[in-house]
Short mmCIF file of N, CA and C and ligand atoms in Angstrom, two decimals:
data_model
loop_
_atom_site.label_atom_id
_atom_site.label_comp_id
_atom_site.label_asym_id
_atom_site.label_seq_id
_atom_site.Cartn_x
_atom_site.Cartn_y
_atom_site.Cartn_z
N LYS A 2 -31.40 33.77 6.27
CA LYS A 2 -31.28 32.47 5.59
C LYS A 2 -30.53 31.48 6.47
N ALA A 3 -30.83 30.21 6.29
CA ALA A 3 -30.21 29.17 7.12
C ALA A 3 -28.69 29.24 7.09
N LEU A 4 -28.15 29.54 5.92
CA LEU A 4 -26.69 29.58 5.77
C LEU A 4 -26.07 30.67 6.65
N ALA A 5 -26.75 31.81 6.73
CA ALA A 5 -26.25 32.92 7.53
C ALA A 5 -26.25 32.55 9.02
N ILE A 6 -27.30 31.87 9.46
CA ILE A 6 -27.39 31.43 10.85
C ILE A 6 -26.26 30.45 11.15
N LYS A 7 -26.03 29.57 10.18
CA LYS A 7 -24.98 28.56 10.33
C LYS A 7 -23.61 29.21 10.46
N LYS A 8 -23.35 30.22 9.64
CA LYS A 8 -22.06 30.91 9.68
C LYS A 8 -21.85 31.59 11.04
N LEU A 9 -22.93 32.18 11.57
CA LEU A 9 -22.86 32.84 12.86
C LEU A 9 -22.50 31.82 13.93
N TRP A 10 -23.17 30.70 13.87
CA TRP A 10 -22.94 29.64 14.84
C TRP A 10 -21.50 29.15 14.75
N GLN A 11 -20.99 29.02 13.52
CA GLN A 11 -19.61 28.56 13.35
C GLN A 11 -18.62 29.54 13.94
N SER A 12 -18.89 30.84 13.76
CA SER A 12 -17.93 31.83 14.25
C SER A 12 -17.85 31.77 15.76
N LYS A 13 -18.95 31.41 16.42
CA LYS A 13 -18.93 31.28 17.88
C LYS A 13 -18.14 30.04 18.29
N SER A 14 -18.32 28.99 17.56
CA SER A 14 -17.77 27.71 17.98
C SER A 14 -16.28 27.57 17.74
N PHE A 15 -15.78 28.21 16.70
CA PHE A 15 -14.42 27.92 16.32
C PHE A 15 -13.47 29.12 16.42
N GLY A 16 -13.93 30.19 17.05
CA GLY A 16 -13.06 31.33 17.30
C GLY A 16 -12.29 31.75 16.06
N ASN A 17 -10.96 31.79 16.16
CA ASN A 17 -10.16 32.32 15.05
C ASN A 17 -10.08 31.38 13.85
N ARG A 18 -10.63 30.20 13.95
CA ARG A 18 -10.63 29.28 12.81
C ARG A 18 -11.84 29.46 11.90
N LYS A 19 -12.71 30.42 12.23
CA LYS A 19 -14.00 30.48 11.53
C LYS A 19 -13.86 30.61 10.01
N ALA A 20 -12.83 31.37 9.57
CA ALA A 20 -12.71 31.62 8.14
C ALA A 20 -12.46 30.33 7.36
N LEU A 21 -11.86 29.37 8.00
CA LEU A 21 -11.49 28.14 7.30
C LEU A 21 -12.48 27.01 7.54
N THR A 22 -13.45 27.27 8.42
CA THR A 22 -14.40 26.20 8.75
C THR A 22 -15.51 26.17 7.71
N ILE A 23 -15.56 25.10 6.99
CA ILE A 23 -16.48 25.02 5.86
C ILE A 23 -17.15 23.64 5.84
N GLU A 24 -18.00 23.46 4.84
CA GLU A 24 -18.74 22.20 4.74
C GLU A 24 -18.45 21.53 3.40
N ASN A 25 -18.60 20.22 3.42
CA ASN A 25 -18.35 19.46 2.21
C ASN A 25 -19.46 18.44 1.99
N PHE A 26 -19.80 18.23 0.73
CA PHE A 26 -20.77 17.20 0.37
C PHE A 26 -20.01 15.92 0.01
N ILE A 27 -20.30 14.87 0.77
CA ILE A 27 -19.68 13.56 0.55
C ILE A 27 -20.79 12.56 0.30
N MET A 28 -20.61 11.70 -0.71
CA MET A 28 -21.65 10.70 -0.98
C MET A 28 -21.00 9.32 -1.16
N ILE A 29 -21.49 8.35 -0.40
CA ILE A 29 -21.06 6.98 -0.62
C ILE A 29 -21.90 6.44 -1.78
N LYS A 30 -21.22 6.05 -2.85
CA LYS A 30 -21.90 5.61 -4.06
C LYS A 30 -22.47 4.19 -3.86
N PRO A 31 -23.32 3.71 -4.79
CA PRO A 31 -23.97 2.40 -4.57
C PRO A 31 -23.00 1.25 -4.33
N ASP A 32 -21.83 1.26 -4.98
CA ASP A 32 -20.86 0.18 -4.76
C ASP A 32 -20.31 0.21 -3.34
N GLY A 33 -20.13 1.40 -2.80
CA GLY A 33 -19.66 1.52 -1.41
C GLY A 33 -20.68 0.99 -0.43
N VAL A 34 -21.96 1.28 -0.70
CA VAL A 34 -23.04 0.77 0.16
C VAL A 34 -23.12 -0.75 0.04
N GLN A 35 -23.17 -1.25 -1.21
CA GLN A 35 -23.30 -2.70 -1.43
C GLN A 35 -22.14 -3.49 -0.83
N ARG A 36 -20.96 -2.90 -0.84
CA ARG A 36 -19.79 -3.61 -0.35
C ARG A 36 -19.57 -3.45 1.15
N GLY A 37 -20.50 -2.83 1.81
CA GLY A 37 -20.42 -2.73 3.27
C GLY A 37 -19.32 -1.81 3.75
N LEU A 38 -19.05 -0.73 2.98
CA LEU A 38 -17.95 0.17 3.34
C LEU A 38 -18.42 1.44 4.05
N CYS A 39 -19.73 1.56 4.32
CA CYS A 39 -20.23 2.82 4.92
C CYS A 39 -19.53 3.10 6.25
N GLY A 40 -19.44 2.09 7.10
CA GLY A 40 -18.85 2.30 8.42
C GLY A 40 -17.41 2.77 8.34
N VAL A 41 -16.59 2.10 7.55
CA VAL A 41 -15.16 2.49 7.48
C VAL A 41 -15.01 3.87 6.85
N ILE A 42 -15.87 4.18 5.88
CA ILE A 42 -15.77 5.50 5.24
C ILE A 42 -16.12 6.60 6.24
N ILE A 43 -17.23 6.44 6.93
CA ILE A 43 -17.63 7.45 7.92
C ILE A 43 -16.54 7.59 8.98
N LYS A 44 -15.98 6.46 9.40
CA LYS A 44 -14.94 6.49 10.44
C LYS A 44 -13.72 7.30 10.02
N ARG A 45 -13.36 7.24 8.75
CA ARG A 45 -12.16 7.97 8.30
C ARG A 45 -12.33 9.48 8.42
N PHE A 46 -13.55 9.97 8.19
CA PHE A 46 -13.78 11.40 8.36
C PHE A 46 -13.89 11.76 9.85
N GLU A 47 -14.56 10.88 10.57
CA GLU A 47 -14.74 11.11 12.01
C GLU A 47 -13.40 11.14 12.75
N ARG A 48 -12.56 10.17 12.48
CA ARG A 48 -11.31 10.05 13.23
C ARG A 48 -10.35 11.20 12.94
N LYS A 49 -10.49 11.81 11.75
CA LYS A 49 -9.66 12.97 11.40
C LYS A 49 -10.05 14.19 12.23
N GLY A 50 -11.28 14.21 12.71
CA GLY A 50 -11.76 15.32 13.53
C GLY A 50 -12.91 16.07 12.89
N TYR A 51 -13.38 15.60 11.73
CA TYR A 51 -14.49 16.27 11.08
C TYR A 51 -15.81 15.90 11.73
N LYS A 52 -16.75 16.79 11.55
CA LYS A 52 -18.05 16.66 12.21
C LYS A 52 -19.15 16.41 11.18
N LEU A 53 -19.94 15.38 11.42
CA LEU A 53 -21.05 15.04 10.54
C LEU A 53 -22.25 15.92 10.90
N ILE A 54 -22.78 16.66 9.94
CA ILE A 54 -23.94 17.52 10.24
C ILE A 54 -25.16 17.19 9.39
N GLY A 55 -25.03 16.18 8.52
CA GLY A 55 -26.19 15.76 7.74
C GLY A 55 -25.92 14.39 7.14
N LEU A 56 -26.94 13.53 7.15
CA LEU A 56 -26.77 12.18 6.59
C LEU A 56 -28.13 11.61 6.20
N LYS A 57 -28.21 11.06 5.00
CA LYS A 57 -29.44 10.34 4.63
C LYS A 57 -29.14 9.31 3.56
N MET A 58 -29.94 8.22 3.59
CA MET A 58 -29.86 7.22 2.53
C MET A 58 -30.99 7.50 1.56
N LEU A 59 -30.69 7.43 0.27
CA LEU A 59 -31.74 7.63 -0.72
C LEU A 59 -31.41 6.93 -2.03
N ASN A 60 -32.44 6.72 -2.83
CA ASN A 60 -32.26 6.26 -4.20
C ASN A 60 -32.33 7.51 -5.08
N PRO A 61 -31.18 7.97 -5.59
CA PRO A 61 -31.21 9.24 -6.32
C PRO A 61 -31.91 9.12 -7.67
N THR A 62 -32.66 10.13 -8.02
CA THR A 62 -33.32 10.17 -9.33
C THR A 62 -32.28 10.53 -10.41
N GLU A 63 -32.61 10.18 -11.63
CA GLU A 63 -31.75 10.59 -12.76
C GLU A 63 -31.66 12.11 -12.82
N GLU A 64 -32.77 12.74 -12.48
CA GLU A 64 -32.83 14.20 -12.53
C GLU A 64 -31.78 14.85 -11.62
N ILE A 65 -31.71 14.40 -10.37
CA ILE A 65 -30.75 15.00 -9.44
C ILE A 65 -29.32 14.66 -9.86
N LEU A 66 -29.13 13.46 -10.40
CA LEU A 66 -27.78 13.07 -10.82
C LEU A 66 -27.31 13.88 -12.03
N LYS A 67 -28.24 14.13 -12.95
CA LYS A 67 -27.87 14.93 -14.13
C LYS A 67 -27.52 16.35 -13.72
N GLU A 68 -28.21 16.86 -12.72
CA GLU A 68 -27.89 18.19 -12.20
C GLU A 68 -26.56 18.16 -11.45
N HIS A 69 -26.39 17.15 -10.61
CA HIS A 69 -25.17 17.02 -9.82
C HIS A 69 -23.92 16.95 -10.71
N TYR A 70 -24.03 16.16 -11.79
CA TYR A 70 -22.88 15.94 -12.68
C TYR A 70 -22.97 16.76 -13.96
N LYS A 71 -23.69 17.89 -13.93
CA LYS A 71 -23.96 18.61 -15.19
C LYS A 71 -22.68 19.08 -15.90
N ASP A 72 -21.61 19.31 -15.14
CA ASP A 72 -20.36 19.73 -15.77
C ASP A 72 -19.74 18.62 -16.62
N LEU A 73 -20.20 17.39 -16.41
CA LEU A 73 -19.64 16.25 -17.15
C LEU A 73 -20.58 15.78 -18.27
N ALA A 74 -21.63 16.57 -18.53
CA ALA A 74 -22.67 16.15 -19.49
C ALA A 74 -22.11 15.81 -20.87
N ASP A 75 -21.01 16.43 -21.25
CA ASP A 75 -20.43 16.17 -22.58
C ASP A 75 -19.50 14.97 -22.62
N LYS A 76 -19.18 14.42 -21.47
CA LYS A 76 -18.21 13.32 -21.43
C LYS A 76 -18.82 12.03 -21.98
N PRO A 77 -18.00 11.21 -22.60
CA PRO A 77 -18.53 9.95 -23.16
C PRO A 77 -19.08 8.99 -22.10
N PHE A 78 -18.60 9.11 -20.88
CA PHE A 78 -19.03 8.20 -19.82
C PHE A 78 -20.23 8.72 -19.03
N PHE A 79 -20.78 9.87 -19.44
CA PHE A 79 -21.84 10.52 -18.64
C PHE A 79 -23.04 9.61 -18.40
N LYS A 80 -23.53 8.97 -19.45
CA LYS A 80 -24.73 8.14 -19.34
C LYS A 80 -24.47 6.96 -18.39
N LYS A 81 -23.29 6.36 -18.57
CA LYS A 81 -22.90 5.22 -17.73
C LYS A 81 -22.79 5.64 -16.26
N LEU A 82 -22.24 6.84 -16.07
CA LEU A 82 -22.07 7.37 -14.72
C LEU A 82 -23.43 7.56 -14.03
N VAL A 83 -24.36 8.19 -14.75
CA VAL A 83 -25.70 8.42 -14.17
C VAL A 83 -26.38 7.08 -13.89
N ASN A 84 -26.21 6.13 -14.80
CA ASN A 84 -26.80 4.80 -14.62
C ASN A 84 -26.21 4.08 -13.40
N TYR A 85 -24.90 4.20 -13.24
CA TYR A 85 -24.19 3.58 -12.09
C TYR A 85 -24.72 4.13 -10.77
N ILE A 86 -24.77 5.44 -10.63
CA ILE A 86 -25.17 6.01 -9.35
C ILE A 86 -26.68 5.86 -9.11
N SER A 87 -27.46 5.86 -10.21
CA SER A 87 -28.92 5.79 -10.03
C SER A 87 -29.39 4.39 -9.62
N GLN A 88 -28.49 3.41 -9.64
CA GLN A 88 -28.86 2.09 -9.11
C GLN A 88 -29.14 2.17 -7.62
N GLY A 89 -28.47 3.09 -6.91
CA GLY A 89 -28.72 3.35 -5.51
C GLY A 89 -28.65 2.09 -4.65
N PRO A 90 -28.92 2.17 -3.36
CA PRO A 90 -29.02 3.46 -2.67
C PRO A 90 -27.64 4.09 -2.44
N VAL A 91 -27.66 5.36 -2.15
CA VAL A 91 -26.44 6.08 -1.78
C VAL A 91 -26.61 6.64 -0.37
N ILE A 92 -25.49 6.99 0.25
CA ILE A 92 -25.52 7.72 1.52
C ILE A 92 -24.99 9.12 1.24
N ALA A 93 -25.86 10.11 1.37
CA ALA A 93 -25.46 11.50 1.17
C ALA A 93 -25.13 12.12 2.53
N MET A 94 -24.01 12.83 2.58
CA MET A 94 -23.59 13.39 3.86
C MET A 94 -23.06 14.81 3.70
N VAL A 95 -23.14 15.56 4.79
CA VAL A 95 -22.46 16.85 4.87
C VAL A 95 -21.52 16.79 6.07
N TRP A 96 -20.26 17.09 5.81
CA TRP A 96 -19.24 17.10 6.86
C TRP A 96 -18.71 18.51 7.00
N GLU A 97 -18.35 18.85 8.23
CA GLU A 97 -17.93 20.21 8.53
C GLU A 97 -16.57 20.20 9.22
N GLY A 98 -15.77 21.21 8.94
CA GLY A 98 -14.50 21.37 9.65
C GLY A 98 -13.49 22.15 8.83
N VAL A 99 -12.35 22.39 9.43
CA VAL A 99 -11.32 23.19 8.79
C VAL A 99 -10.82 22.52 7.50
N ASP A 100 -10.87 23.26 6.41
CA ASP A 100 -10.28 22.83 5.13
C ASP A 100 -10.87 21.50 4.62
N ILE A 101 -12.11 21.22 4.97
CA ILE A 101 -12.70 19.90 4.69
C ILE A 101 -12.77 19.56 3.20
N VAL A 102 -12.89 20.56 2.32
CA VAL A 102 -13.01 20.23 0.90
C VAL A 102 -11.68 19.68 0.37
N LYS A 103 -10.60 20.42 0.61
CA LYS A 103 -9.28 19.96 0.13
C LYS A 103 -8.85 18.68 0.86
N GLN A 104 -9.05 18.66 2.16
CA GLN A 104 -8.64 17.48 2.94
C GLN A 104 -9.51 16.27 2.59
N GLY A 105 -10.78 16.54 2.26
CA GLY A 105 -11.68 15.46 1.85
C GLY A 105 -11.16 14.76 0.60
N ARG A 106 -10.65 15.55 -0.34
CA ARG A 106 -10.08 14.95 -1.56
C ARG A 106 -8.86 14.10 -1.21
N ARG A 107 -8.09 14.54 -0.22
CA ARG A 107 -6.91 13.76 0.19
C ARG A 107 -7.33 12.44 0.85
N ILE A 108 -8.41 12.50 1.62
CA ILE A 108 -8.90 11.29 2.29
C ILE A 108 -9.47 10.31 1.24
N ILE A 109 -10.10 10.88 0.21
CA ILE A 109 -10.75 10.05 -0.82
C ILE A 109 -9.76 9.48 -1.82
N GLY A 110 -8.79 10.27 -2.26
CA GLY A 110 -7.85 9.83 -3.29
C GLY A 110 -8.17 10.41 -4.65
N GLU A 111 -7.49 9.90 -5.68
CA GLU A 111 -7.67 10.39 -7.05
C GLU A 111 -8.95 9.80 -7.66
N THR A 112 -9.38 10.39 -8.77
CA THR A 112 -10.59 9.88 -9.45
C THR A 112 -10.45 8.40 -9.79
N ASN A 113 -9.28 8.02 -10.31
CA ASN A 113 -9.04 6.61 -10.65
C ASN A 113 -8.41 5.90 -9.45
N PRO A 114 -9.06 4.88 -8.93
CA PRO A 114 -8.50 4.17 -7.77
C PRO A 114 -7.08 3.65 -7.99
N LEU A 115 -6.74 3.34 -9.25
CA LEU A 115 -5.38 2.82 -9.51
C LEU A 115 -4.32 3.92 -9.38
N ASP A 116 -4.74 5.18 -9.47
CA ASP A 116 -3.80 6.29 -9.27
C ASP A 116 -3.80 6.77 -7.82
N SER A 117 -4.64 6.18 -6.99
CA SER A 117 -4.83 6.67 -5.62
C SER A 117 -3.87 5.99 -4.66
N ALA A 118 -3.28 6.77 -3.79
CA ALA A 118 -2.33 6.22 -2.82
C ALA A 118 -3.03 5.25 -1.87
N VAL A 119 -2.30 4.23 -1.48
CA VAL A 119 -2.77 3.37 -0.40
C VAL A 119 -2.94 4.27 0.83
N GLY A 120 -4.00 4.04 1.57
CA GLY A 120 -4.29 4.91 2.71
C GLY A 120 -5.46 5.84 2.41
N THR A 121 -5.75 6.02 1.11
CA THR A 121 -6.95 6.78 0.73
C THR A 121 -8.10 5.79 0.56
N ILE A 122 -9.31 6.31 0.55
CA ILE A 122 -10.48 5.42 0.42
C ILE A 122 -10.46 4.69 -0.93
N ARG A 123 -10.29 5.45 -2.02
CA ARG A 123 -10.28 4.79 -3.34
C ARG A 123 -9.04 3.92 -3.51
N GLY A 124 -7.92 4.36 -2.92
CA GLY A 124 -6.68 3.58 -3.02
C GLY A 124 -6.74 2.28 -2.23
N ASP A 125 -7.50 2.27 -1.17
CA ASP A 125 -7.58 1.06 -0.34
C ASP A 125 -8.69 0.11 -0.79
N PHE A 126 -9.75 0.65 -1.37
CA PHE A 126 -10.93 -0.20 -1.58
C PHE A 126 -11.37 -0.37 -3.03
N GLY A 127 -10.75 0.34 -3.98
CA GLY A 127 -11.28 0.31 -5.34
C GLY A 127 -10.27 -0.09 -6.41
N LEU A 128 -10.79 -0.44 -7.57
CA LEU A 128 -9.95 -0.81 -8.72
C LEU A 128 -10.31 -0.05 -9.99
N GLU A 129 -11.58 0.36 -10.12
CA GLU A 129 -12.02 0.94 -11.40
C GLU A 129 -12.62 2.33 -11.21
N VAL A 130 -12.36 3.19 -12.21
CA VAL A 130 -12.85 4.58 -12.14
C VAL A 130 -14.39 4.62 -12.14
N GLY A 131 -15.01 3.65 -12.80
CA GLY A 131 -16.47 3.59 -12.83
C GLY A 131 -17.08 2.86 -11.64
N ARG A 132 -16.24 2.52 -10.67
CA ARG A 132 -16.69 1.91 -9.40
C ARG A 132 -15.80 2.47 -8.29
N ASN A 133 -15.82 3.79 -8.16
CA ASN A 133 -14.82 4.40 -7.25
C ASN A 133 -15.40 4.83 -5.89
N ILE A 134 -16.50 4.22 -5.51
CA ILE A 134 -16.97 4.12 -4.12
C ILE A 134 -17.57 5.38 -3.51
N ILE A 135 -16.97 6.52 -3.80
CA ILE A 135 -17.33 7.72 -3.02
C ILE A 135 -17.20 8.97 -3.88
N HIS A 136 -18.03 9.94 -3.57
CA HIS A 136 -17.92 11.27 -4.18
C HIS A 136 -17.56 12.30 -3.12
N GLY A 137 -16.71 13.23 -3.46
CA GLY A 137 -16.45 14.39 -2.60
C GLY A 137 -16.32 15.63 -3.47
N SER A 138 -16.90 16.73 -3.06
CA SER A 138 -16.87 17.96 -3.87
C SER A 138 -15.43 18.38 -4.15
N ASP A 139 -15.23 19.01 -5.33
CA ASP A 139 -13.86 19.36 -5.72
C ASP A 139 -13.49 20.82 -5.46
N SER A 140 -14.44 21.61 -4.96
CA SER A 140 -14.13 23.00 -4.60
C SER A 140 -15.18 23.46 -3.60
N VAL A 141 -14.88 24.57 -2.93
CA VAL A 141 -15.84 25.09 -1.97
C VAL A 141 -17.13 25.50 -2.68
N ALA A 142 -16.98 26.08 -3.87
CA ALA A 142 -18.17 26.49 -4.63
C ALA A 142 -19.03 25.28 -4.99
N SER A 143 -18.40 24.19 -5.45
CA SER A 143 -19.24 23.03 -5.79
C SER A 143 -19.79 22.36 -4.54
N ALA A 144 -19.06 22.40 -3.44
CA ALA A 144 -19.60 21.86 -2.18
C ALA A 144 -20.90 22.58 -1.82
N ASN A 145 -20.88 23.90 -1.89
CA ASN A 145 -22.09 24.67 -1.55
C ASN A 145 -23.24 24.36 -2.51
N ARG A 146 -22.91 24.27 -3.78
CA ARG A 146 -23.94 23.95 -4.78
C ARG A 146 -24.53 22.56 -4.51
N GLU A 147 -23.66 21.59 -4.24
CA GLU A 147 -24.11 20.21 -4.06
C GLU A 147 -24.88 20.04 -2.74
N ILE A 148 -24.46 20.71 -1.68
CA ILE A 148 -25.21 20.65 -0.41
C ILE A 148 -26.63 21.17 -0.63
N ASN A 149 -26.73 22.29 -1.34
CA ASN A 149 -28.07 22.85 -1.61
C ASN A 149 -28.90 21.97 -2.52
N LEU A 150 -28.24 21.23 -3.39
CA LEU A 150 -28.96 20.33 -4.30
C LEU A 150 -29.51 19.11 -3.55
N TRP A 151 -28.72 18.56 -2.64
CA TRP A 151 -29.06 17.28 -2.01
C TRP A 151 -29.77 17.42 -0.67
N PHE A 152 -29.60 18.55 0.00
CA PHE A 152 -30.15 18.71 1.35
C PHE A 152 -31.03 19.95 1.46
N LYS A 153 -32.09 19.81 2.28
CA LYS A 153 -32.87 20.99 2.67
C LYS A 153 -32.19 21.57 3.91
N ALA A 154 -32.39 22.87 4.13
CA ALA A 154 -31.72 23.54 5.26
C ALA A 154 -32.00 22.83 6.59
N ASP A 155 -33.25 22.37 6.78
CA ASP A 155 -33.58 21.75 8.08
C ASP A 155 -33.08 20.31 8.21
N GLU A 156 -32.42 19.82 7.19
CA GLU A 156 -31.80 18.49 7.29
C GLU A 156 -30.35 18.58 7.78
N LEU A 157 -29.85 19.78 7.92
CA LEU A 157 -28.49 19.96 8.45
C LEU A 157 -28.59 20.27 9.93
N ILE A 158 -27.87 19.51 10.71
CA ILE A 158 -28.03 19.56 12.16
C ILE A 158 -26.87 20.33 12.80
N GLN A 159 -27.21 21.40 13.47
CA GLN A 159 -26.18 22.15 14.19
C GLN A 159 -26.08 21.57 15.60
N TRP A 160 -24.93 21.04 15.92
CA TRP A 160 -24.77 20.44 17.26
C TRP A 160 -23.36 20.72 17.75
N LYS A 161 -23.21 20.71 19.06
CA LYS A 161 -21.90 21.00 19.64
C LYS A 161 -21.19 19.68 19.89
N ASN A 162 -20.04 19.56 19.29
CA ASN A 162 -19.21 18.38 19.52
C ASN A 162 -18.31 18.69 20.72
N HIS A 163 -18.46 17.91 21.78
CA HIS A 163 -17.74 18.24 23.01
C HIS A 163 -16.25 17.97 22.95
N SER A 164 -15.79 17.31 21.89
CA SER A 164 -14.33 17.16 21.77
C SER A 164 -13.71 18.26 20.91
N THR A 165 -14.51 19.22 20.45
CA THR A 165 -13.99 20.27 19.57
C THR A 165 -12.73 20.93 20.13
N GLU A 166 -12.73 21.24 21.43
CA GLU A 166 -11.56 21.95 21.99
C GLU A 166 -10.33 21.05 22.08
N TRP A 167 -10.52 19.76 21.86
CA TRP A 167 -9.37 18.83 21.83
C TRP A 167 -8.96 18.50 20.40
N ILE A 168 -9.72 19.01 19.45
CA ILE A 168 -9.37 18.84 18.04
C ILE A 168 -8.77 20.14 17.50
N TYR A 169 -9.36 21.28 17.93
CA TYR A 169 -8.88 22.61 17.53
C TYR A 169 -8.25 23.28 18.72
N GLU A 170 -7.07 23.89 18.55
CA GLU A 170 -6.45 24.58 19.70
C GLU A 170 -6.94 26.03 19.80
P1 ADP B 8 -14.19 12.96 -9.07
O1 ADP B 8 -15.35 12.10 -8.65
O2 ADP B 8 -12.87 12.38 -8.58
O3 ADP B 8 -14.37 14.41 -8.73
P2 ADP B 8 -14.87 13.60 -11.85
O4 ADP B 8 -15.69 14.73 -11.36
O5 ADP B 8 -13.89 13.85 -12.95
O6 ADP B 8 -14.07 12.86 -10.68
O7 ADP B 8 -15.83 12.45 -12.37
C1 ADP B 8 -17.00 12.14 -11.68
C2 ADP B 8 -17.18 10.66 -11.64
O8 ADP B 8 -17.34 10.17 -12.98
C3 ADP B 8 -15.98 9.86 -11.11
O9 ADP B 8 -15.93 9.81 -9.70
C4 ADP B 8 -16.22 8.52 -11.72
O10 ADP B 8 -17.21 7.78 -10.99
C5 ADP B 8 -16.79 8.88 -13.08
N1 ADP B 8 -15.74 8.91 -14.11
C6 ADP B 8 -14.77 9.84 -14.27
N2 ADP B 8 -13.99 9.54 -15.32
C7 ADP B 8 -14.47 8.38 -15.84
C8 ADP B 8 -14.10 7.54 -16.93
N3 ADP B 8 -13.06 7.84 -17.71
N4 ADP B 8 -14.84 6.42 -17.14
C9 ADP B 8 -15.89 6.11 -16.37
N5 ADP B 8 -16.30 6.86 -15.32
C10 ADP B 8 -15.60 7.98 -15.05
#
């Protein structure tokens, strides 16, 4: 399976860091795209040392959004949420690197931009929970589920980043 090949490749590339090297699903929501924040958002992950291995722009269907957010189906804001994201377009991405899921949440901030520290994406660029610019998976298990939902195996690009040895010791 593609995932097994990927894991093998990671173990070669990152030596003793392999156990912690994982992937995360990050999505720039329609407000982030409309407000011209794609570049700064991508830069924040890049400059930290994370590696982009998948990226596409799409207009998400209600079907994929209902699956993506299925854990929130009972929430009163669910319909509004699906409507917000389905306006599209979004930028769906997969980022790879050490501890990327937990660190991704730190880069993004809290769910509510008003609770998010300055220096985080939501803390710097947002005001409302229903316009919070970006999605990032909240656990390794949901990252894997979401990557499989949004990307086909051949849409993930395995490439060698030549600065890896200057990012990881
Ligand atoms: P996160 O995106 O930080 O993981 P959740 O999974 O709890 O947060 O919620 C998913 C998304 O639903 C949020 O990013 C936000 O866009 C929206 N949302 C969450 N809570 C509310 C709310 N109270 N009102 C409107 N939208 C909300």
